[in-house]
């Protein structure tokens, strides 16, 4: 359930930022009241996108968080573990290249 | 009974509204030309409402309760939620009677969509809706589809749902002219190390398969293989749903499907495509020009 609460914390933070009268800074995630491990709480407190990714936060939530922070692609691509993008690019046969 | 007078599908990248000038001007111009062509053709047919299918971005639903499809039954829909999108937040008029008919009709045909009387329409809807109806006057039925949190509907499943959707709309006797729109995709990667990658080969292959009426090698692609084209690419589920609704099995008259724009806009981190499904005999100035035709080539490698 821990990953659930970590993602729940981020989801609630995003909803808070959308409010018209919101005055919470985008990088100040409220972590009190959520069942979190120390690593999860630290990653959220620091708005550490790379750590959030490695802890398993869904990419759509990460993307929404980065958008709220005002980051463009170049800003947040560098926050992920180095070399991971290249590792993820594949050489598998896919039908759109073979058909 | 209602006619689906036309359908089209478009990418819904937030940057197309938030920061369109970030793209290379000629690429943005070609994409918007394609989108505006789709809109002009649609509006010339005087639709009374638009049904729009788009992917969920954890705006309305979280992991405590995530439907595969949810139909927006509200009298109005608030959107966009993104303050940075470049579109003023408004209450978009709903079409509750049509929405309820769609809900009941797709359930009667063996599917199990959820419902909401209080959907928020985020960039997934508003980028495309606002371009179509800048004064937010066209009633909207939003249909939110889970396109990113596994397990997911297959493309075949979405096609079959689209058939039921098309049949349900055509059985509605409260309106005469309905527009159907799909939003999202094609290829993009978000919130992960490959953010910014675009799979141009996939996008052009997909658009060509769409023109060909969604043959089995598209509809039977597995979810894992589809994901290789991008973790956001699954939003083409909305396009396939729309295509299914415009198929003969859905009761559609003969149509012509045309990919009218495709630009791999890296500044928007999205392959930006637009495709139209037009009813033969209703196309005033003749069919749209395909990007795959000799004089319509707009970009890509295939």
Short mmCIF file of C-alpha atoms in Angstrom, two decimals:
data_model
loop_
_atom_site.label_atom_id
_atom_site.label_comp_id
_atom_site.label_asym_id
_atom_site.label_seq_id
_atom_site.Cartn_x
_atom_site.Cartn_y
_atom_site.Cartn_z
CA UNK A 1 0.00 0.00 0.00
CA UNK A 2 2.98 2.35 0.44
CA UNK A 3 3.35 3.12 -3.26
CA UNK A 4 -0.38 3.80 -3.29
CA UNK A 5 -0.04 6.40 -0.54
CA UNK A 6 2.98 7.99 -2.18
CA UNK A 7 1.03 8.40 -5.40
CA UNK A 8 -2.04 9.49 -3.47
CA UNK A 9 0.00 12.22 -1.82
CA UNK A 10 1.13 13.48 -5.21
CA UNK A 11 -2.37 13.23 -6.69
CA UNK A 12 -3.81 15.27 -3.81
CA UNK A 13 -1.03 17.83 -4.19
CA UNK A 14 -1.85 18.26 -7.88
CA UNK A 15 -5.55 18.75 -7.10
CA UNK A 16 -4.61 21.40 -4.54
CA UNK A 17 -2.51 23.28 -7.08
CA UNK A 18 -5.45 23.42 -9.49
CA UNK A 19 -7.65 25.35 -7.09
CA UNK A 20 -8.27 28.95 -8.07
CA UNK A 21 -7.30 30.25 -4.62
CA UNK A 22 -4.30 27.97 -4.17
CA UNK A 23 -1.25 29.55 -2.59
CA UNK A 24 0.82 26.42 -2.10
CA UNK A 25 4.09 26.44 -4.07
CA UNK A 26 4.28 23.65 -6.64
CA UNK A 27 7.40 22.15 -5.06
CA UNK A 28 5.94 22.03 -1.52
CA UNK A 29 4.21 18.66 -1.34
CA UNK A 30 2.25 18.16 1.89
CA UNK A 31 3.33 14.72 3.19
CA UNK A 32 1.81 14.78 6.70
CA UNK A 33 -0.94 12.22 7.20
CA UNK A 34 0.20 9.80 4.48
CA UNK A 35 1.65 6.35 5.16
CA UNK A 36 5.08 6.76 3.62
CA UNK A 37 8.48 5.17 3.96
CA UNK A 38 11.38 7.46 4.81
CA UNK A 39 12.62 7.26 1.22
CA UNK A 40 9.20 8.17 -0.17
CA UNK A 41 8.76 11.08 2.21
CA UNK A 42 12.22 12.39 1.39
CA UNK A 43 11.62 12.13 -2.37
CA UNK A 44 8.34 14.05 -2.07
CA UNK A 45 9.77 16.66 0.32
CA UNK A 46 12.62 17.29 -2.12
CA UNK A 47 10.44 17.10 -5.24
CA UNK A 48 13.04 14.59 -6.44
CA UNK A 49 11.62 13.44 -9.76
CA UNK A 50 14.36 10.89 -10.35
CA UNK A 51 13.75 9.29 -6.97
CA UNK A 52 9.99 9.35 -7.46
CA UNK A 53 10.46 7.52 -10.74
CA UNK A 54 12.69 4.89 -9.17
CA UNK A 55 10.21 4.43 -6.32
CA UNK A 56 7.52 3.57 -8.86
CA UNK A 57 5.36 6.68 -9.16
CA UNK A 58 3.27 6.44 -12.32
CA UNK A 59 4.75 8.46 -15.21
CA UNK A 60 1.50 10.36 -15.79
CA UNK A 61 1.65 11.68 -12.23
CA UNK A 62 5.33 12.54 -12.64
CA UNK A 63 4.58 14.38 -15.87
CA UNK A 64 1.73 16.35 -14.30
CA UNK A 65 3.97 17.28 -11.38
CA UNK A 66 6.74 18.46 -13.69
CA UNK A 67 4.23 20.53 -15.69
CA UNK A 68 3.05 22.21 -12.49
CA UNK A 69 6.67 23.01 -11.68
CA UNK A 70 6.91 24.76 -15.06
CA UNK A 71 9.49 22.34 -16.38
CA UNK A 72 9.81 21.60 -20.04
CA UNK A 73 11.15 18.35 -21.45
CA UNK A 74 14.78 19.45 -21.37
CA UNK A 75 14.39 20.53 -17.76
CA UNK A 76 13.14 17.28 -16.40
CA UNK A 77 14.66 14.70 -18.74
CA UNK A 78 17.99 15.22 -16.96
CA UNK A 79 16.47 14.37 -13.59
CA UNK A 80 16.10 10.69 -14.37
CA UNK A 81 18.87 8.16 -13.74
CA UNK A 82 21.70 8.65 -16.20
CA UNK A 83 21.74 6.18 -19.05
CA UNK A 84 18.24 4.93 -18.35
CA UNK A 85 16.73 6.42 -21.50
CA UNK A 86 19.25 4.66 -23.70
CA UNK A 87 18.72 1.40 -21.88
CA UNK A 88 15.00 1.65 -22.43
CA UNK A 89 15.28 2.24 -26.16
CA UNK A 90 14.82 -1.13 -27.71
CA UNK A 91 15.88 -3.13 -30.72
CA UNK A 92 12.94 -5.48 -30.59
CA UNK A 93 11.05 -6.35 -33.69
CA UNK A 94 7.88 -4.32 -33.85
CA UNK A 95 5.27 -4.73 -36.52
CA UNK A 96 5.42 -1.15 -37.66
CA UNK A 97 8.99 -1.69 -38.82
CA UNK A 98 8.55 -5.16 -40.26
CA UNK A 99 5.16 -4.96 -41.97
CA UNK B 1 -32.48 9.25 -35.20
CA UNK B 2 -29.11 10.94 -34.86
CA UNK B 3 -26.48 10.93 -37.57
CA UNK B 4 -22.81 11.04 -36.75
CA UNK B 5 -22.22 13.67 -39.39
CA UNK B 6 -18.45 13.35 -39.24
CA UNK B 7 -15.64 12.23 -36.96
CA UNK B 8 -12.04 13.23 -36.52
CA UNK B 9 -9.16 12.50 -34.17
CA UNK B 10 -6.29 14.71 -33.11
CA UNK B 11 -3.32 14.81 -30.84
CA UNK B 12 -3.95 16.80 -27.64
CA UNK B 13 -0.44 17.83 -26.57
CA UNK B 14 -0.73 20.61 -23.94
CA UNK B 15 1.94 22.71 -25.64
CA UNK B 16 -0.31 23.19 -28.66
CA UNK B 17 -2.30 25.55 -26.43
CA UNK B 18 0.17 26.50 -23.71
CA UNK B 19 3.14 27.39 -25.90
CA UNK B 20 2.47 26.82 -29.61
CA UNK B 21 5.24 29.21 -30.62
CA UNK B 22 7.82 26.86 -29.14
CA UNK B 23 7.53 24.63 -32.22
CA UNK B 24 9.24 25.25 -35.52
CA UNK B 25 6.76 27.62 -37.19
CA UNK B 26 6.27 25.66 -40.38
CA UNK B 27 5.58 22.43 -38.51
CA UNK B 28 3.07 24.06 -36.17
CA UNK B 29 1.45 25.76 -39.16
CA UNK B 30 0.98 22.46 -40.99
CA UNK B 31 -0.44 20.72 -37.93
CA UNK B 32 -2.88 23.52 -37.17
CA UNK B 33 -3.86 23.71 -40.84
CA UNK B 34 -4.85 20.05 -40.65
CA UNK B 35 -6.73 20.49 -37.39
CA UNK B 36 -8.55 23.57 -38.63
CA UNK B 37 -9.46 21.78 -41.84
CA UNK B 38 -11.04 18.99 -39.80
CA UNK B 39 -12.90 21.56 -37.71
CA UNK B 40 -14.14 23.52 -40.72
CA UNK B 41 -15.44 20.42 -42.40
CA UNK B 42 -17.16 19.37 -39.20
CA UNK B 43 -18.72 22.73 -38.42
CA UNK B 44 -20.04 23.05 -41.98
CA UNK B 45 -22.27 20.08 -41.14
CA UNK B 46 -23.77 22.00 -38.20
CA UNK B 47 -23.38 19.47 -35.40
CA UNK B 48 -25.67 19.97 -32.42
CA UNK B 49 -23.32 18.26 -29.98
CA UNK B 50 -19.87 16.72 -29.88
CA UNK B 51 -18.97 13.43 -28.23
CA UNK B 52 -15.28 13.41 -27.40
CA UNK B 53 -13.22 10.40 -26.31
CA UNK B 54 -9.91 11.13 -24.60
CA UNK B 55 -7.43 9.54 -22.22
CA UNK B 56 -7.45 9.95 -18.44
CA UNK B 57 -4.47 11.73 -16.85
CA UNK B 58 -5.33 11.13 -13.17
CA UNK B 59 -7.38 14.31 -13.31
CA UNK B 60 -10.75 12.82 -12.44
CA UNK B 61 -9.88 9.38 -11.17
CA UNK B 62 -7.21 7.87 -8.96
CA UNK B 63 -6.24 4.33 -8.08
CA UNK B 64 -8.99 4.08 -5.47
CA UNK B 65 -11.48 3.79 -8.33
CA UNK B 66 -10.36 3.89 -11.96
CA UNK B 67 -12.92 3.02 -14.65
CA UNK B 68 -11.83 1.87 -18.10
CA UNK B 69 -14.39 4.26 -19.60
CA UNK B 70 -16.50 6.93 -17.94
CA UNK B 71 -19.29 8.88 -19.59
CA UNK B 72 -19.81 12.49 -18.49
CA UNK B 73 -23.50 12.98 -17.76
CA UNK B 74 -23.22 16.45 -16.27
CA UNK B 75 -25.15 19.54 -17.35
CA UNK B 76 -21.75 21.24 -17.51
CA UNK B 77 -18.10 20.24 -17.31
CA UNK B 78 -15.43 22.44 -15.73
CA UNK B 79 -12.21 22.82 -17.65
CA UNK B 80 -9.36 23.08 -18.09
CA UNK B 81 -7.89 22.42 -14.67
CA UNK B 82 -4.40 23.36 -15.83
CA UNK B 83 -3.84 27.03 -15.08
CA UNK B 84 -0.84 27.04 -17.40
CA UNK B 85 -2.68 25.71 -20.45
CA UNK B 86 -3.41 29.08 -22.03
CA UNK B 87 -7.17 28.46 -22.08
CA UNK B 88 -9.49 30.26 -19.65
CA UNK B 89 -11.32 27.95 -17.25
CA UNK B 90 -15.00 27.71 -18.22
CA UNK B 91 -18.08 25.63 -17.66
CA UNK B 92 -18.48 23.74 -20.91
CA UNK B 93 -22.13 22.87 -21.65
CA UNK B 94 -22.94 19.19 -21.45
CA UNK B 95 -25.47 17.11 -23.37
CA UNK B 96 -26.92 14.97 -20.58
CA UNK B 97 -29.71 13.38 -22.59
CA UNK B 98 -27.30 12.19 -25.29
CA UNK B 99 -24.78 11.13 -22.64
CA UNK B 100 -27.34 9.03 -20.79
CA UNK B 101 -28.41 7.44 -24.02
CA UNK B 102 -24.79 6.57 -24.82
CA UNK B 103 -24.31 5.09 -21.37
CA UNK B 104 -27.45 2.98 -21.56
CA UNK B 105 -26.85 2.02 -25.19
CA UNK B 106 -23.30 0.79 -24.70
CA UNK B 107 -24.30 -1.17 -21.60
CA UNK B 108 -27.19 -2.74 -23.52
CA UNK B 109 -24.66 -3.82 -26.12
CA UNK B 110 -22.53 -5.69 -23.59
CA UNK B 111 -20.03 -3.08 -22.40
CA UNK B 112 -19.62 -1.65 -18.90
CA UNK B 113 -18.70 2.03 -18.93
CA UNK B 114 -18.85 4.02 -15.71
CA UNK B 115 -20.54 7.33 -15.27
CA UNK B 116 -19.96 10.69 -13.66
CA UNK B 117 -22.12 13.72 -13.19
CA UNK B 118 -19.10 15.80 -12.27
CA UNK B 119 -16.26 15.28 -14.74
CA UNK B 120 -13.48 17.80 -15.10
CA UNK B 121 -12.14 18.21 -18.62
CA UNK B 122 -8.39 18.67 -18.66
CA UNK B 123 -5.97 19.35 -21.51
CA UNK B 124 -6.93 15.99 -22.97
CA UNK B 125 -10.26 17.47 -23.96
CA UNK B 126 -9.83 21.22 -23.81
CA UNK B 127 -6.95 21.62 -26.28
CA UNK B 128 -9.09 20.03 -28.99
CA UNK B 129 -12.49 21.27 -27.77
CA UNK B 130 -11.36 24.88 -27.41
CA UNK B 131 -9.97 24.86 -30.94
CA UNK B 132 -13.29 23.53 -32.23
CA UNK B 133 -15.55 25.74 -30.12
CA UNK B 134 -13.59 28.74 -28.75
CA UNK B 135 -16.71 30.24 -27.19
CA UNK B 136 -17.55 26.91 -25.52
CA UNK B 137 -21.00 26.90 -27.06
CA UNK B 138 -21.10 23.40 -28.54
CA UNK B 139 -22.53 20.89 -26.04
CA UNK B 140 -20.00 18.23 -25.10
CA UNK B 141 -20.27 14.65 -23.94
CA UNK B 142 -16.83 13.77 -22.56
CA UNK B 143 -15.90 10.10 -22.50
CA UNK B 144 -12.78 9.41 -20.48
CA UNK B 145 -10.82 6.30 -21.30
CA UNK B 146 -8.05 4.68 -19.27
CA UNK B 147 -5.11 4.60 -21.64
CA UNK B 148 -2.13 4.36 -19.30
CA UNK B 149 -2.73 2.33 -16.13
CA UNK B 150 -2.49 -1.42 -16.74
CA UNK B 151 -4.27 -3.66 -17.32
CA UNK B 152 -5.70 -1.86 -20.35
CA UNK B 153 -8.34 -2.46 -22.96
CA UNK B 154 -6.81 -3.82 -26.16
CA UNK B 155 -7.25 -1.94 -29.43
CA UNK B 156 -9.64 -4.69 -30.54
CA UNK B 157 -11.69 -4.08 -27.40
CA UNK B 158 -11.74 -0.35 -28.09
CA UNK B 159 -12.83 -0.95 -31.68
CA UNK B 160 -15.70 -3.13 -30.45
CA UNK B 161 -16.64 -0.49 -27.88
CA UNK B 162 -16.57 2.06 -30.67
CA UNK B 163 -19.01 -0.05 -32.68
CA UNK B 164 -21.39 -0.06 -29.71
CA UNK B 165 -20.86 3.68 -29.25
CA UNK B 166 -21.67 4.38 -32.89
CA UNK B 167 -24.78 2.20 -32.75
CA UNK B 168 -25.91 3.88 -29.53
CA UNK B 169 -25.50 7.39 -30.91
CA UNK B 170 -27.34 6.52 -34.12
CA UNK B 171 -30.23 5.10 -32.08
CA UNK B 172 -30.70 8.39 -30.20
CA UNK B 173 -33.75 10.37 -31.29
CA UNK B 174 -33.11 13.52 -29.27
CA UNK B 175 -30.70 15.08 -31.77
CA UNK B 176 -30.13 14.92 -35.49
CA UNK B 177 -26.47 15.81 -36.00
CA UNK B 178 -23.67 14.63 -33.71
CA UNK B 179 -19.93 15.11 -34.18
CA UNK B 180 -17.56 12.47 -32.80
CA UNK B 181 -13.98 13.33 -31.88
CA UNK B 182 -11.05 11.33 -30.53
CA UNK B 183 -8.20 13.07 -28.73
CA UNK B 184 -4.74 11.96 -27.63
CA UNK B 185 -1.76 10.13 -29.07
CA UNK B 186 -0.18 9.30 -31.33
CA UNK B 187 3.32 8.61 -30.10
CA UNK B 188 4.76 10.29 -27.03
CA UNK B 189 6.69 9.40 -23.89
CA UNK B 190 5.94 11.23 -20.64
CA UNK B 191 7.15 11.20 -17.07
CA UNK B 192 9.98 8.76 -17.71
CA UNK B 193 13.54 8.85 -19.01
CA UNK B 194 12.47 8.67 -22.67
CA UNK B 195 10.42 11.84 -22.33
CA UNK B 196 10.54 13.69 -25.62
CA UNK B 197 11.05 10.65 -27.86
CA UNK B 198 8.64 10.38 -30.79
CA UNK B 199 8.20 7.18 -32.80
CA UNK B 200 7.68 8.57 -36.28
CA UNK B 201 7.65 5.14 -37.88
CA UNK B 202 4.83 4.03 -35.61
CA UNK B 203 2.83 7.18 -36.15
CA UNK B 204 2.93 6.98 -39.94
CA UNK B 205 2.19 3.24 -39.86
CA UNK B 206 -0.76 3.88 -37.56
CA UNK B 207 -2.17 6.71 -39.68
CA UNK B 208 -1.93 4.60 -42.80
CA UNK B 209 -3.68 1.70 -41.05
CA UNK B 210 -6.41 4.10 -39.94
CA UNK B 211 -6.93 5.12 -43.58
CA UNK B 212 -7.15 1.44 -44.47
CA UNK B 213 -10.01 0.91 -42.03
CA UNK B 214 -8.05 -0.52 -39.10
CA UNK B 215 -7.02 -3.94 -40.41
CA UNK B 216 -6.26 -6.84 -38.05
CA UNK B 217 -2.54 -6.14 -37.78
CA UNK B 218 -3.48 -2.88 -36.06
CA UNK B 219 -6.44 -4.05 -34.01
CA UNK B 220 -4.69 -7.22 -32.83
CA UNK B 221 -1.51 -5.52 -31.64
CA UNK B 222 -0.82 -6.52 -28.04
CA UNK B 223 -0.66 -3.92 -25.31
CA UNK B 224 2.99 -4.67 -24.57
CA UNK B 225 4.05 -4.15 -28.17
CA UNK B 226 1.97 -0.97 -28.41
CA UNK B 227 3.70 0.39 -25.31
CA UNK B 228 7.05 0.17 -27.12
CA UNK B 229 5.89 3.10 -29.25
CA UNK B 230 5.54 5.25 -26.13
CA UNK B 231 3.91 5.14 -22.72
CA UNK B 232 1.51 7.85 -23.89
CA UNK B 233 0.88 6.24 -27.28
CA UNK B 234 -1.89 4.11 -25.81
CA UNK B 235 -4.12 7.14 -26.19
CA UNK B 236 -4.70 5.99 -29.76
CA UNK B 237 -7.36 3.89 -28.06
CA UNK B 238 -9.53 6.98 -28.48
CA UNK B 239 -8.78 7.11 -32.22
CA UNK B 240 -9.59 3.42 -32.66
CA UNK B 241 -12.83 3.83 -30.68
CA UNK B 242 -13.86 6.64 -33.01
CA UNK B 243 -12.89 4.60 -36.06
CA UNK B 244 -15.00 1.71 -34.79
CA UNK B 245 -17.96 4.03 -34.37
CA UNK B 246 -17.59 5.06 -38.02
CA UNK B 247 -17.41 1.51 -39.35
CA UNK B 248 -20.14 -0.33 -41.28
CA UNK B 249 -20.62 -2.61 -38.27
CA UNK B 250 -21.61 0.46 -36.29
CA UNK B 251 -24.25 1.36 -38.85
CA UNK B 252 -22.20 4.07 -40.52
CA UNK B 253 -22.79 4.90 -44.16
CA UNK B 254 -19.78 4.66 -46.52
CA UNK B 255 -16.99 6.91 -45.26
CA UNK B 256 -13.53 8.03 -46.32
CA UNK B 257 -10.80 8.18 -43.68
CA UNK B 258 -7.94 10.56 -44.37
CA UNK B 259 -4.82 11.44 -42.40
CA UNK B 260 -4.70 15.20 -42.98
CA UNK B 261 -1.71 16.16 -40.86
CA UNK B 262 1.32 14.70 -39.20
CA UNK B 263 4.24 16.58 -37.69
CA UNK B 264 6.73 15.11 -35.21
CA UNK B 265 6.99 18.21 -33.02
CA UNK B 266 9.72 17.53 -30.49
CA UNK B 267 9.18 20.83 -28.70
CA UNK B 268 5.69 19.58 -27.87
CA UNK B 269 7.04 16.07 -27.11
CA UNK B 270 4.38 14.56 -29.37
CA UNK B 271 3.76 13.21 -32.82
CA UNK B 272 1.02 15.62 -33.87
CA UNK B 273 -1.49 13.90 -36.12
CA UNK B 274 -5.01 14.58 -37.33
CA UNK B 275 -7.30 12.20 -39.20
CA UNK B 276 -10.85 12.69 -40.46
CA UNK B 277 -13.67 10.24 -41.13
CA UNK B 278 -16.08 11.80 -43.62
CA UNK B 279 -19.38 10.46 -44.86
CA UNK B 280 -19.26 10.01 -48.61
CA UNK B 281 -21.58 12.44 -50.34
CA UNK B 282 -21.38 15.08 -47.62
CA UNK B 283 -17.95 16.38 -48.53
CA UNK B 284 -18.69 19.70 -50.19
CA UNK B 285 -15.29 20.52 -51.64
CA UNK B 286 -14.21 16.95 -52.17
CA UNK B 287 -12.24 14.62 -49.91
CA UNK B 288 -9.40 15.95 -47.81
CA UNK B 289 -5.84 15.51 -49.02
CA UNK B 290 -3.97 12.69 -47.38
CA UNK B 291 -0.44 13.17 -46.10
CA UNK B 292 0.34 9.97 -48.00
CA UNK B 293 -0.78 11.34 -51.37
CA UNK B 294 1.72 12.60 -53.91
CA UNK B 295 0.81 16.22 -53.28
CA UNK B 296 0.02 15.91 -49.58
CA UNK B 297 3.30 14.79 -48.14
CA UNK B 298 3.87 16.64 -44.90
CA UNK B 299 6.61 14.81 -43.17
CA UNK B 300 7.87 11.55 -41.67
CA UNK B 301 9.81 8.69 -43.07
CA UNK B 302 7.17 6.29 -44.42
#
